[in-house]
Short mmCIF file of C-alpha atoms and ligand atoms in Angstrom, two decimals:
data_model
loop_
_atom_site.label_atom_id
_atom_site.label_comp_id
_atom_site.label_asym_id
_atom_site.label_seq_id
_atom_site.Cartn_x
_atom_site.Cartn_y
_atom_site.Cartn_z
CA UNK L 1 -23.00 -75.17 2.42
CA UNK L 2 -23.96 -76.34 -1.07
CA UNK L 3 -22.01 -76.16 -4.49
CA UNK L 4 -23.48 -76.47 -7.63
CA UNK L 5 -21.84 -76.26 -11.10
CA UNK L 6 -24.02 -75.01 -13.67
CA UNK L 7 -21.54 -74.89 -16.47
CA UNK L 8 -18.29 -75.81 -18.19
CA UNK L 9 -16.16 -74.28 -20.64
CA UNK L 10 -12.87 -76.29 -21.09
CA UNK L 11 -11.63 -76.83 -17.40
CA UNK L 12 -13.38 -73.53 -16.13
CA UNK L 13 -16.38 -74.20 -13.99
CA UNK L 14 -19.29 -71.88 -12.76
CA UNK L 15 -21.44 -72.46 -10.47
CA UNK L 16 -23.46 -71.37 -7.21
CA UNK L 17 -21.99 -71.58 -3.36
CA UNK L 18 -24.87 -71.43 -0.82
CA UNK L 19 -24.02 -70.93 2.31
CA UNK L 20 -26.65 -69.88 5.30
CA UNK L 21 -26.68 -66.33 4.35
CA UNK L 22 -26.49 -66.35 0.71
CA UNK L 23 -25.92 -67.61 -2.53
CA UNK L 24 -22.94 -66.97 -4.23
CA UNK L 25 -22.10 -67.19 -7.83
CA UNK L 26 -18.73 -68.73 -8.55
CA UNK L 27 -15.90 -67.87 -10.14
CA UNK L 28 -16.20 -65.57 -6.70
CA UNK L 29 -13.23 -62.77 -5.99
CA UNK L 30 -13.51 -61.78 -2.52
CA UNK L 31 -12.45 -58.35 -1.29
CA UNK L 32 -10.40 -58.50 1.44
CA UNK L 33 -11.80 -57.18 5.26
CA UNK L 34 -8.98 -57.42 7.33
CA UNK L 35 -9.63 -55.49 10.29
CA UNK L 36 -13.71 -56.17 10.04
CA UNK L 37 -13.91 -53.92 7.00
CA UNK L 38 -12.60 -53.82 2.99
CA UNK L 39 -10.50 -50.68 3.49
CA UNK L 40 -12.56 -46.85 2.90
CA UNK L 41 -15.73 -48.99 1.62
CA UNK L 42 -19.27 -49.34 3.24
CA UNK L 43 -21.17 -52.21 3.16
CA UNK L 44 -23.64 -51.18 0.71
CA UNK L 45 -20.87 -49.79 -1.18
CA UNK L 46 -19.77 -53.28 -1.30
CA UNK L 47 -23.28 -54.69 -1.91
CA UNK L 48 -23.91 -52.31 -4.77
CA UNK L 49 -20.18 -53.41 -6.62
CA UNK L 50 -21.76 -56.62 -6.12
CA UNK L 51 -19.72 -58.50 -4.03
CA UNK L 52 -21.35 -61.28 -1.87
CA UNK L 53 -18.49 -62.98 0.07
CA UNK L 54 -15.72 -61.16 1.75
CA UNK L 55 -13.10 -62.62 3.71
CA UNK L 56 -12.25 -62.05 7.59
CA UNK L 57 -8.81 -61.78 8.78
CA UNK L 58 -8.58 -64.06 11.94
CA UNK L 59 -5.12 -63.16 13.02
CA UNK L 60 -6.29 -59.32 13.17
CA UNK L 61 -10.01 -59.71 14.88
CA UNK L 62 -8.05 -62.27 17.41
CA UNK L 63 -6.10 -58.76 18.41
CA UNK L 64 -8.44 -56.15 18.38
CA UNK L 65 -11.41 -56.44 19.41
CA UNK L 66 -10.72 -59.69 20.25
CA UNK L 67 -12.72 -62.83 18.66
CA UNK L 68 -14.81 -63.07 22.67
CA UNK L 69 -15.85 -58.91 22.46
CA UNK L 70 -17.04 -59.81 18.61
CA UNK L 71 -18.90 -63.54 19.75
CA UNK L 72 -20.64 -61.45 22.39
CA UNK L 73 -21.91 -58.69 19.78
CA UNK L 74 -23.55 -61.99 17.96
CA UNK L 75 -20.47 -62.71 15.65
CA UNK L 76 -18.91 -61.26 12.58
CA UNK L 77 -22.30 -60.97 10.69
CA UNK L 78 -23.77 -59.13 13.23
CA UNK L 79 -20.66 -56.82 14.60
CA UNK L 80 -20.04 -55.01 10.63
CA UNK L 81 -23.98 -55.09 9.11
CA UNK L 82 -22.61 -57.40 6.67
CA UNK L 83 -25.28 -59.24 5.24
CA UNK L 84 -23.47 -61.34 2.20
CA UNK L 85 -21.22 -64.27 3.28
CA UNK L 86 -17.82 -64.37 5.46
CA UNK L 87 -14.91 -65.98 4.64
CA UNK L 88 -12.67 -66.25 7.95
CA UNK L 89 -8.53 -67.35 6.84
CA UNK L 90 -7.05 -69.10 9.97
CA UNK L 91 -4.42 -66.32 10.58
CA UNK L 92 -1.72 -68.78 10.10
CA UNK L 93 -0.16 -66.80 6.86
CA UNK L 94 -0.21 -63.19 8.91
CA UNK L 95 1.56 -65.43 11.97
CA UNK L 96 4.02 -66.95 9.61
CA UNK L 97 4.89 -63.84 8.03
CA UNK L 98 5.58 -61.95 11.27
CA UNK L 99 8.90 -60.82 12.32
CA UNK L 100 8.12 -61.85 15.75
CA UNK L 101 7.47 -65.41 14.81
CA UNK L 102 9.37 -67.25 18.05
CA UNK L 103 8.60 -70.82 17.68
CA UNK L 104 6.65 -73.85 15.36
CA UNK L 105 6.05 -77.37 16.49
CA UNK L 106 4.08 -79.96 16.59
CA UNK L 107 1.56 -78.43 19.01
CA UNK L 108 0.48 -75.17 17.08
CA UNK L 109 2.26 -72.03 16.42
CA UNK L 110 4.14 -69.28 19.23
CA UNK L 111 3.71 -65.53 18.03
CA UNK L 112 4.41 -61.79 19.06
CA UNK L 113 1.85 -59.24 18.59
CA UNK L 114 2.84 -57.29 15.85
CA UNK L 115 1.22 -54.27 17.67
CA UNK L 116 2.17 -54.59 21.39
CA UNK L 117 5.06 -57.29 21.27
CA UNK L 118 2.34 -59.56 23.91
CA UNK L 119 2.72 -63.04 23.46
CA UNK L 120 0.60 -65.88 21.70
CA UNK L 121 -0.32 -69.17 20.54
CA UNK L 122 -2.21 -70.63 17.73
CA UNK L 123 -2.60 -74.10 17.76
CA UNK L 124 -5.32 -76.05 15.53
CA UNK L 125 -7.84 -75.99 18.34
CA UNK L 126 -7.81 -72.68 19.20
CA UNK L 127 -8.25 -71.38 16.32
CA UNK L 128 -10.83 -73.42 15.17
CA UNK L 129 -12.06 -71.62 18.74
CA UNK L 130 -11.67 -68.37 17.49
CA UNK L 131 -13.34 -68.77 13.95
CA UNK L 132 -16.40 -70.53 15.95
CA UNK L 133 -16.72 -67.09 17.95
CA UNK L 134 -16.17 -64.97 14.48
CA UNK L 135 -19.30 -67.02 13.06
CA UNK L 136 -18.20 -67.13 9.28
CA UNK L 137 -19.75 -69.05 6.74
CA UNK L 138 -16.81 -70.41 6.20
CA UNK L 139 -13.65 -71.59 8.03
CA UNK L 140 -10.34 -72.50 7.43
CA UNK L 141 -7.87 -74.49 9.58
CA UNK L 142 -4.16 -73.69 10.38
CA UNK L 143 -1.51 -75.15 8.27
CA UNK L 144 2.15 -74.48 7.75
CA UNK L 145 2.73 -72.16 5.82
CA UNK L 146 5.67 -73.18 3.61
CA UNK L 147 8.04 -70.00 2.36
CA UNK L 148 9.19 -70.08 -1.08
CA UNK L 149 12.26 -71.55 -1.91
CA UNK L 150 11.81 -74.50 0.22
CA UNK L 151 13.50 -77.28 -0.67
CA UNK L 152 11.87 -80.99 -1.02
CA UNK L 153 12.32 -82.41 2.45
CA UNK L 154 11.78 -79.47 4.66
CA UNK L 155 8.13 -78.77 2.48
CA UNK L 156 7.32 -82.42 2.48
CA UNK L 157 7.45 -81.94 6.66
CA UNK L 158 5.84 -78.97 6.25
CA UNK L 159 2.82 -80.68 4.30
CA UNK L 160 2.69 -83.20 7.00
CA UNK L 161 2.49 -80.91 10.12
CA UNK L 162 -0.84 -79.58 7.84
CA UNK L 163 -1.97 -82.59 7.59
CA UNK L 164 -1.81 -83.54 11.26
CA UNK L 165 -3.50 -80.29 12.41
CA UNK L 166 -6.40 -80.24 9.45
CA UNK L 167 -7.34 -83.80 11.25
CA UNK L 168 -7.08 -81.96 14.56
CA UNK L 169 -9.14 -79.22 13.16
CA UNK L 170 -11.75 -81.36 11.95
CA UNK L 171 -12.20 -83.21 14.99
CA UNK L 172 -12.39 -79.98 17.03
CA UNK L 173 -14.76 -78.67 15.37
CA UNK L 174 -17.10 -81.95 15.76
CA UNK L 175 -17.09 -81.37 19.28
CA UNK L 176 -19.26 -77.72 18.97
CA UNK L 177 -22.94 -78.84 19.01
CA UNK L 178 -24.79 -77.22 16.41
CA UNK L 179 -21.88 -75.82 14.46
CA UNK L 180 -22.89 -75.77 10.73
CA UNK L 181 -19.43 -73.48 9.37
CA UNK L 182 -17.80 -75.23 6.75
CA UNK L 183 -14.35 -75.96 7.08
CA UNK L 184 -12.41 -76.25 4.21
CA UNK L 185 -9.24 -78.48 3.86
CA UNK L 186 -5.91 -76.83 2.54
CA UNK L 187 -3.60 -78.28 0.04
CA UNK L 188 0.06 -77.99 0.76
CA UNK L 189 3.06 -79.16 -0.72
CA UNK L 190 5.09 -75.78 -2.37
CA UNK L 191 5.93 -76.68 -6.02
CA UNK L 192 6.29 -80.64 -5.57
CA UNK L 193 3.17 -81.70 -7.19
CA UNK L 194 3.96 -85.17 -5.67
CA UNK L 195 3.48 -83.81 -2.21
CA UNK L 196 0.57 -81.94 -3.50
CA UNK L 197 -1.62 -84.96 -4.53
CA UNK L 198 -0.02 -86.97 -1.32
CA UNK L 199 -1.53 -84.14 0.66
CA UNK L 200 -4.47 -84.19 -1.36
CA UNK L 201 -5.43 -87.70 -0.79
CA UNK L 202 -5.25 -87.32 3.39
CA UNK L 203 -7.33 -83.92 3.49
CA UNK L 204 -10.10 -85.88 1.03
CA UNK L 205 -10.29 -88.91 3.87
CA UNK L 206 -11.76 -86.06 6.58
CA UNK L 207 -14.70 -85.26 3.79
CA UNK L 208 -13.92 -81.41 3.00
CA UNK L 209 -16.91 -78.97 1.95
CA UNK L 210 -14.40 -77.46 -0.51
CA UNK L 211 -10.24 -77.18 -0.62
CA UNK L 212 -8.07 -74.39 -0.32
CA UNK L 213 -4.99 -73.96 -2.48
CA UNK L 214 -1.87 -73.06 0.34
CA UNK L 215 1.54 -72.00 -0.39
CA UNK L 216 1.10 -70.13 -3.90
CA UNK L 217 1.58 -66.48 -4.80
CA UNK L 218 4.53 -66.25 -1.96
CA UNK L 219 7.18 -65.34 -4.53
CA UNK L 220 7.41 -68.71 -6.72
CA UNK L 221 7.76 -67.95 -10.49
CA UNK L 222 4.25 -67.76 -12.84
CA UNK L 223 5.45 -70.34 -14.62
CA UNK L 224 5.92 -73.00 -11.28
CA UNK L 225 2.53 -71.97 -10.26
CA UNK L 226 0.82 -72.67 -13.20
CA UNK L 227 2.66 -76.07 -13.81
CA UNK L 228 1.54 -77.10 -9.76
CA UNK L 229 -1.90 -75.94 -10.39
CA UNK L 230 -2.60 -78.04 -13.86
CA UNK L 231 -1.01 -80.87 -12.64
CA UNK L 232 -2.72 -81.18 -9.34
CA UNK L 233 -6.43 -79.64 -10.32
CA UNK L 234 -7.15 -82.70 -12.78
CA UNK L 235 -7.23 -84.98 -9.28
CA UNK L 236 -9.26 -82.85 -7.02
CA UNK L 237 -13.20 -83.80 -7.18
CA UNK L 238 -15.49 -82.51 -9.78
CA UNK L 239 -17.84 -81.61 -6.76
CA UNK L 240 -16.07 -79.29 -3.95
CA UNK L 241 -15.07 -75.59 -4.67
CA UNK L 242 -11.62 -74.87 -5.06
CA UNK L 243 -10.08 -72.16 -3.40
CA UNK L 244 -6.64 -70.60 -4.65
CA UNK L 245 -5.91 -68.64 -1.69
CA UNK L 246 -4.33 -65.13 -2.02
CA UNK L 247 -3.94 -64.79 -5.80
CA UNK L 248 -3.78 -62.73 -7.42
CA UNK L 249 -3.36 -60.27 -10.53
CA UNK L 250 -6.07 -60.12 -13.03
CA UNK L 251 -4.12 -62.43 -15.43
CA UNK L 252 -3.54 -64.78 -12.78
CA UNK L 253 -6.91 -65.10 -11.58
CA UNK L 254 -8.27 -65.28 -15.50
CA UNK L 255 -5.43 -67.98 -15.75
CA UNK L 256 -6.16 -69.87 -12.58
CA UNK L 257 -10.10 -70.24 -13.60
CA UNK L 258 -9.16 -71.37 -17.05
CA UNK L 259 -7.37 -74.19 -14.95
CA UNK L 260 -10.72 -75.19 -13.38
CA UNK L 261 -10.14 -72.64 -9.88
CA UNK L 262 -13.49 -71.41 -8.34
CA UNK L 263 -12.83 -68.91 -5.30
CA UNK L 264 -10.05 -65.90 -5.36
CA UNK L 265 -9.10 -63.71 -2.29
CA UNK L 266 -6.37 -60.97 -2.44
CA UNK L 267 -5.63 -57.59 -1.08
CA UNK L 268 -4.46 -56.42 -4.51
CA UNK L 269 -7.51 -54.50 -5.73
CA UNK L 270 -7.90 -52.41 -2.35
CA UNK L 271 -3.90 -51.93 -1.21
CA UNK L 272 -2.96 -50.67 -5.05
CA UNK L 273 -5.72 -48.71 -4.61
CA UNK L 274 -4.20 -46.86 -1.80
CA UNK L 275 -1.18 -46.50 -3.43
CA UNK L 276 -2.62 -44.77 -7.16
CA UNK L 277 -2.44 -47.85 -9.18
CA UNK L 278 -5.55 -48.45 -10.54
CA UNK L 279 -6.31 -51.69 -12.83
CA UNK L 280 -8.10 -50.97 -16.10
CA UNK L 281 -8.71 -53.18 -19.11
CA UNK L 282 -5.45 -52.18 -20.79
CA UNK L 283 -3.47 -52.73 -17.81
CA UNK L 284 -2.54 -50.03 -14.95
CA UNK L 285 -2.72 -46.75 -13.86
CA UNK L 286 -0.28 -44.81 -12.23
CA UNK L 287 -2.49 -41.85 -11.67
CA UNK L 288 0.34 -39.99 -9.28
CA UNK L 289 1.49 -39.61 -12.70
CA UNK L 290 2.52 -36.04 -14.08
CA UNK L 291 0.77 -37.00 -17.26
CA UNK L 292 -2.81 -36.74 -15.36
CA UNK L 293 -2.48 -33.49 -13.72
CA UNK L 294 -4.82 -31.86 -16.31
CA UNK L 295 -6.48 -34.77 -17.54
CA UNK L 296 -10.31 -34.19 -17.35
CA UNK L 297 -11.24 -38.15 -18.71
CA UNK L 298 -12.65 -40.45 -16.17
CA UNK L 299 -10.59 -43.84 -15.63
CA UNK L 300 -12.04 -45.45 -17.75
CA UNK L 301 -14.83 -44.25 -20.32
CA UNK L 302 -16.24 -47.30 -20.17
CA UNK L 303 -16.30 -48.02 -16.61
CA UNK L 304 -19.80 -48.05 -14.74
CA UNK L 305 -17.92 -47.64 -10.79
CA UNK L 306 -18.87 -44.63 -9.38
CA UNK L 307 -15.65 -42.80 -9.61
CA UNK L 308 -15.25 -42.98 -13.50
CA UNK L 309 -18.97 -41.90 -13.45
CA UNK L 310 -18.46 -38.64 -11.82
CA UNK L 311 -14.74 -37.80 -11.51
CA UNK L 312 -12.05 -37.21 -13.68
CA UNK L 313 -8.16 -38.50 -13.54
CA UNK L 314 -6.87 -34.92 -12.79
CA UNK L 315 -9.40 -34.98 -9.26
CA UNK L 316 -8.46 -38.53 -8.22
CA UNK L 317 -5.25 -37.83 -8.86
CA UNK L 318 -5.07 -34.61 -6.99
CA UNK L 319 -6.94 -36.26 -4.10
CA UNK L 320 -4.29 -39.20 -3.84
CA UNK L 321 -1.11 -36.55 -3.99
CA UNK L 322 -2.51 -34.53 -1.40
CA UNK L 323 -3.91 -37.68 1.15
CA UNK L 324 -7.68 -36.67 0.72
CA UNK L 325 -9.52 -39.68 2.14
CA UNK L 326 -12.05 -39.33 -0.70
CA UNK L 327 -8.92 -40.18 -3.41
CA UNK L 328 -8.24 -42.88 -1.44
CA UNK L 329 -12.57 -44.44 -1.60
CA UNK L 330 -12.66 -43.73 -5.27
CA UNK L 331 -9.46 -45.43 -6.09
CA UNK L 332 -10.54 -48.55 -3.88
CA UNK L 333 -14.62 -48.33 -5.32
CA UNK L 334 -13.22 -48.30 -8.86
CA UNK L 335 -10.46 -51.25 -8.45
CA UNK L 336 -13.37 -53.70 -6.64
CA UNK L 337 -15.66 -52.84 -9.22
CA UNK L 338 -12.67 -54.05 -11.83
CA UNK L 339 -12.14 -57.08 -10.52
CA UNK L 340 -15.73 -58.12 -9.49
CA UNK L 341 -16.80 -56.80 -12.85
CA UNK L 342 -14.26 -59.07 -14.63
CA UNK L 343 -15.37 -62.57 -12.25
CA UNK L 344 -18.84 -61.39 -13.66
CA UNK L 345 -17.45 -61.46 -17.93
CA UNK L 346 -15.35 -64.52 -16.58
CA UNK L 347 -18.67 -66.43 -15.57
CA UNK L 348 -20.91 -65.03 -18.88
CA UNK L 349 -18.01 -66.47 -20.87
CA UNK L 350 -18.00 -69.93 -19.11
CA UNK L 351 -21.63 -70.01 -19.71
CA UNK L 352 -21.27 -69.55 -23.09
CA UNK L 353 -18.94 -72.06 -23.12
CA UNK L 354 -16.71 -69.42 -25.06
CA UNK L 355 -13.88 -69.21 -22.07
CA UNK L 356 -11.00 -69.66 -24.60
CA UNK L 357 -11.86 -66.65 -26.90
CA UNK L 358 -12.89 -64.33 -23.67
CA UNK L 359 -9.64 -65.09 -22.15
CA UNK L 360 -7.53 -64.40 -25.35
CA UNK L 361 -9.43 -61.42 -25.27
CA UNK L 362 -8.66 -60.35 -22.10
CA UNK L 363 -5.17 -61.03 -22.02
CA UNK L 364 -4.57 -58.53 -25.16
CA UNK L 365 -6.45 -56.19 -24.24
CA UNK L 366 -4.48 -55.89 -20.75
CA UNK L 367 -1.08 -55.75 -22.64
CA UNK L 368 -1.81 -53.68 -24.69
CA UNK L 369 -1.17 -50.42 -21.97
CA UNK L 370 -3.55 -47.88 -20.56
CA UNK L 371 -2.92 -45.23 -23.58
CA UNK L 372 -4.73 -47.01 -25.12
CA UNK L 373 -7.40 -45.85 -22.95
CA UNK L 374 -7.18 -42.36 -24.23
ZN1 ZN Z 29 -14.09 -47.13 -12.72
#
């Protein structure tokens, strides 16, 4: 994998990520695949929105089909017709989340299906295991993940435990022949930006292709998160892409990259989708809303996706009140093409060099409300 910046505007960088199927061109928002696909969308739906990297949910593939079933179908690539980059999490946040969670030591991570109740274990090595047999360009390596509040001492073990199985990870990995993935490191350390740049300093000893950004976006306030992420940024290298996983809202993502951030993944655009919000330029749209029920405007007038080319509010918003499968495609079509429309204005403006005024822009404009869409 290679990483090129090609231009500056304050703190926010753009650049190129080339990986062995493609080159991508950063600030890069990837849609979320969970289950092996982004929710209702084709692949060349997803090529033609432009996206080029999309991210794999481990935890989920490890369940059904099953990471071996996928390896022997010739890997993730291979198994969907995807032919952009993969992005494969390390299913550590879905396992930490669960209900079922039974046990966390030193050793790696005990689990319940969240569909059967059957029991499993992650530990470092097998799921750098499992991510070898998914094939993704990229790879990332269990960590803790820490829950927000935690306080100081319980985080600072937290961010050690990561530490200890990223080396584990690492060395893992060098023991598949051939294996060109790149595995990221992850930064850890909740809000304490001392832990942070501790944490920091061991993952940049194991030489990292690029570092993820752990343990933000799980319920800390906006104004912790951006304190954490200028304080620590300013000490991670110029050269590796920075990855702020799971954020966020179009403010915080046009935030983050004004910080110096480089990769984005969240389920946001696609799961609002679902549910009738829909993100526009002025902010969002409840289309279950009464107010649409006769309202023959698209979206957005000004939107190119191919639901505000050919359908109105009053359709998609009939579509989504009744369950139509169709409501539920142009709702998810229309949000990607939002948000990888607006990483595409948020690199223009960094190449410009004009990221202050675009984001001042931006961040009007989206207050302002959707009447003022018309
Ligand atoms: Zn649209």
């Amino acid at each position: 994998m290679k990483f090129d910046i090609k231009a500056r505007s304050g703190l926010a960088r753009a650049g190129t990520l080339t990986t062995s199927h493609s080159t991508i061109s950063t600030p890069v928002f990837m849609p979320v695949g969970t289950r092996g696909t982004v929710k209702t969308v084709s692949r060349e739906e997803l090529e033609a929105l432009g996206a080029g990297l999309i991210l794999g949910n481990t935890y989920h593939l490890y369940l059904r089909p099953g990471h071996e079933v996928i390896e022997r179908l010739g890997g993730l690539h291979s198994f969907t017709g995807w032919r952009g980059s993969y992005l494969t999490d390390s299913g550590g946040y879905q396992v930490f989340s669960l209900k079922t969670l039974n046990n966390v030591d030193d050793g790696g991570v005990s689990f319940q299906s969240h569909i059967d109740g059957s029991r499993h274990r992650f530990t470092p090595q097998s799921v750098i295991d499992i991510e070898v047999a998914l094939g993704a360009d990229i790879i990332m390596p269990l960590d803790v993940c820490t829950p927000y509040p935690t306080e100081e001492k319980k985080s600072f073990s937290d961010m050690q435990r990561t530490v200890k199985w990223v080396e584990e990870s690492y060395e893992h990995l060098r023991t598949k022949p051939d294996n060109n993935q790149a595995l990221f490191s992850i930064v850890q350390g909740s809000i304490y930006v001392d832990q942070r740049l501790a944490c920091l300093e061991q993952m940049m000893k194991l030489s990292p292709p690029g570092l993820s950004i752990g343990g933000l976006s799980v319920g800390e306030p906006k104004e912790d998160r951006a304190r954490v992420l200028a304080e620590t940024l300013p000490h991670f290298p110029e050269h590796l892409p920075r990855y702020l996983m799971g954020v966020g809202t179009p403010e915080d993502i046009v935030e983050a990259v004004e910080l110096g951030v480089d990769m984005f993944d969240c389920v946001m655009p696609t799961r609002n989708a679902r549910n009738g919000t829909l993100f526009t330029r002025f902010g969002k749209m409840i289309i279950k809303s009464a107010r649409y029920i006769e309202d023959s405007k698209p979206i957005d007038s000004e939107c190119a996706c191919p639901a505000c080319r050919g359908y109105t509010r009053a359709y998609i918003r009939h579509l989504l009140s009744v369950g139509e499968i169709l409501g539920l495609r142009l709702a998810s079509l229309h949000n990607l093409y939002f948000y990888l429309n607006m990483m595409q204005q948020i690199r223009e403006a960094i190449a410009q060099d004009n990221y202050a005024a675009f984001k001042s822009r931006f961040m009007s404009d989206i207050s302002q409300g959707v009447e003022a869409l018309g």
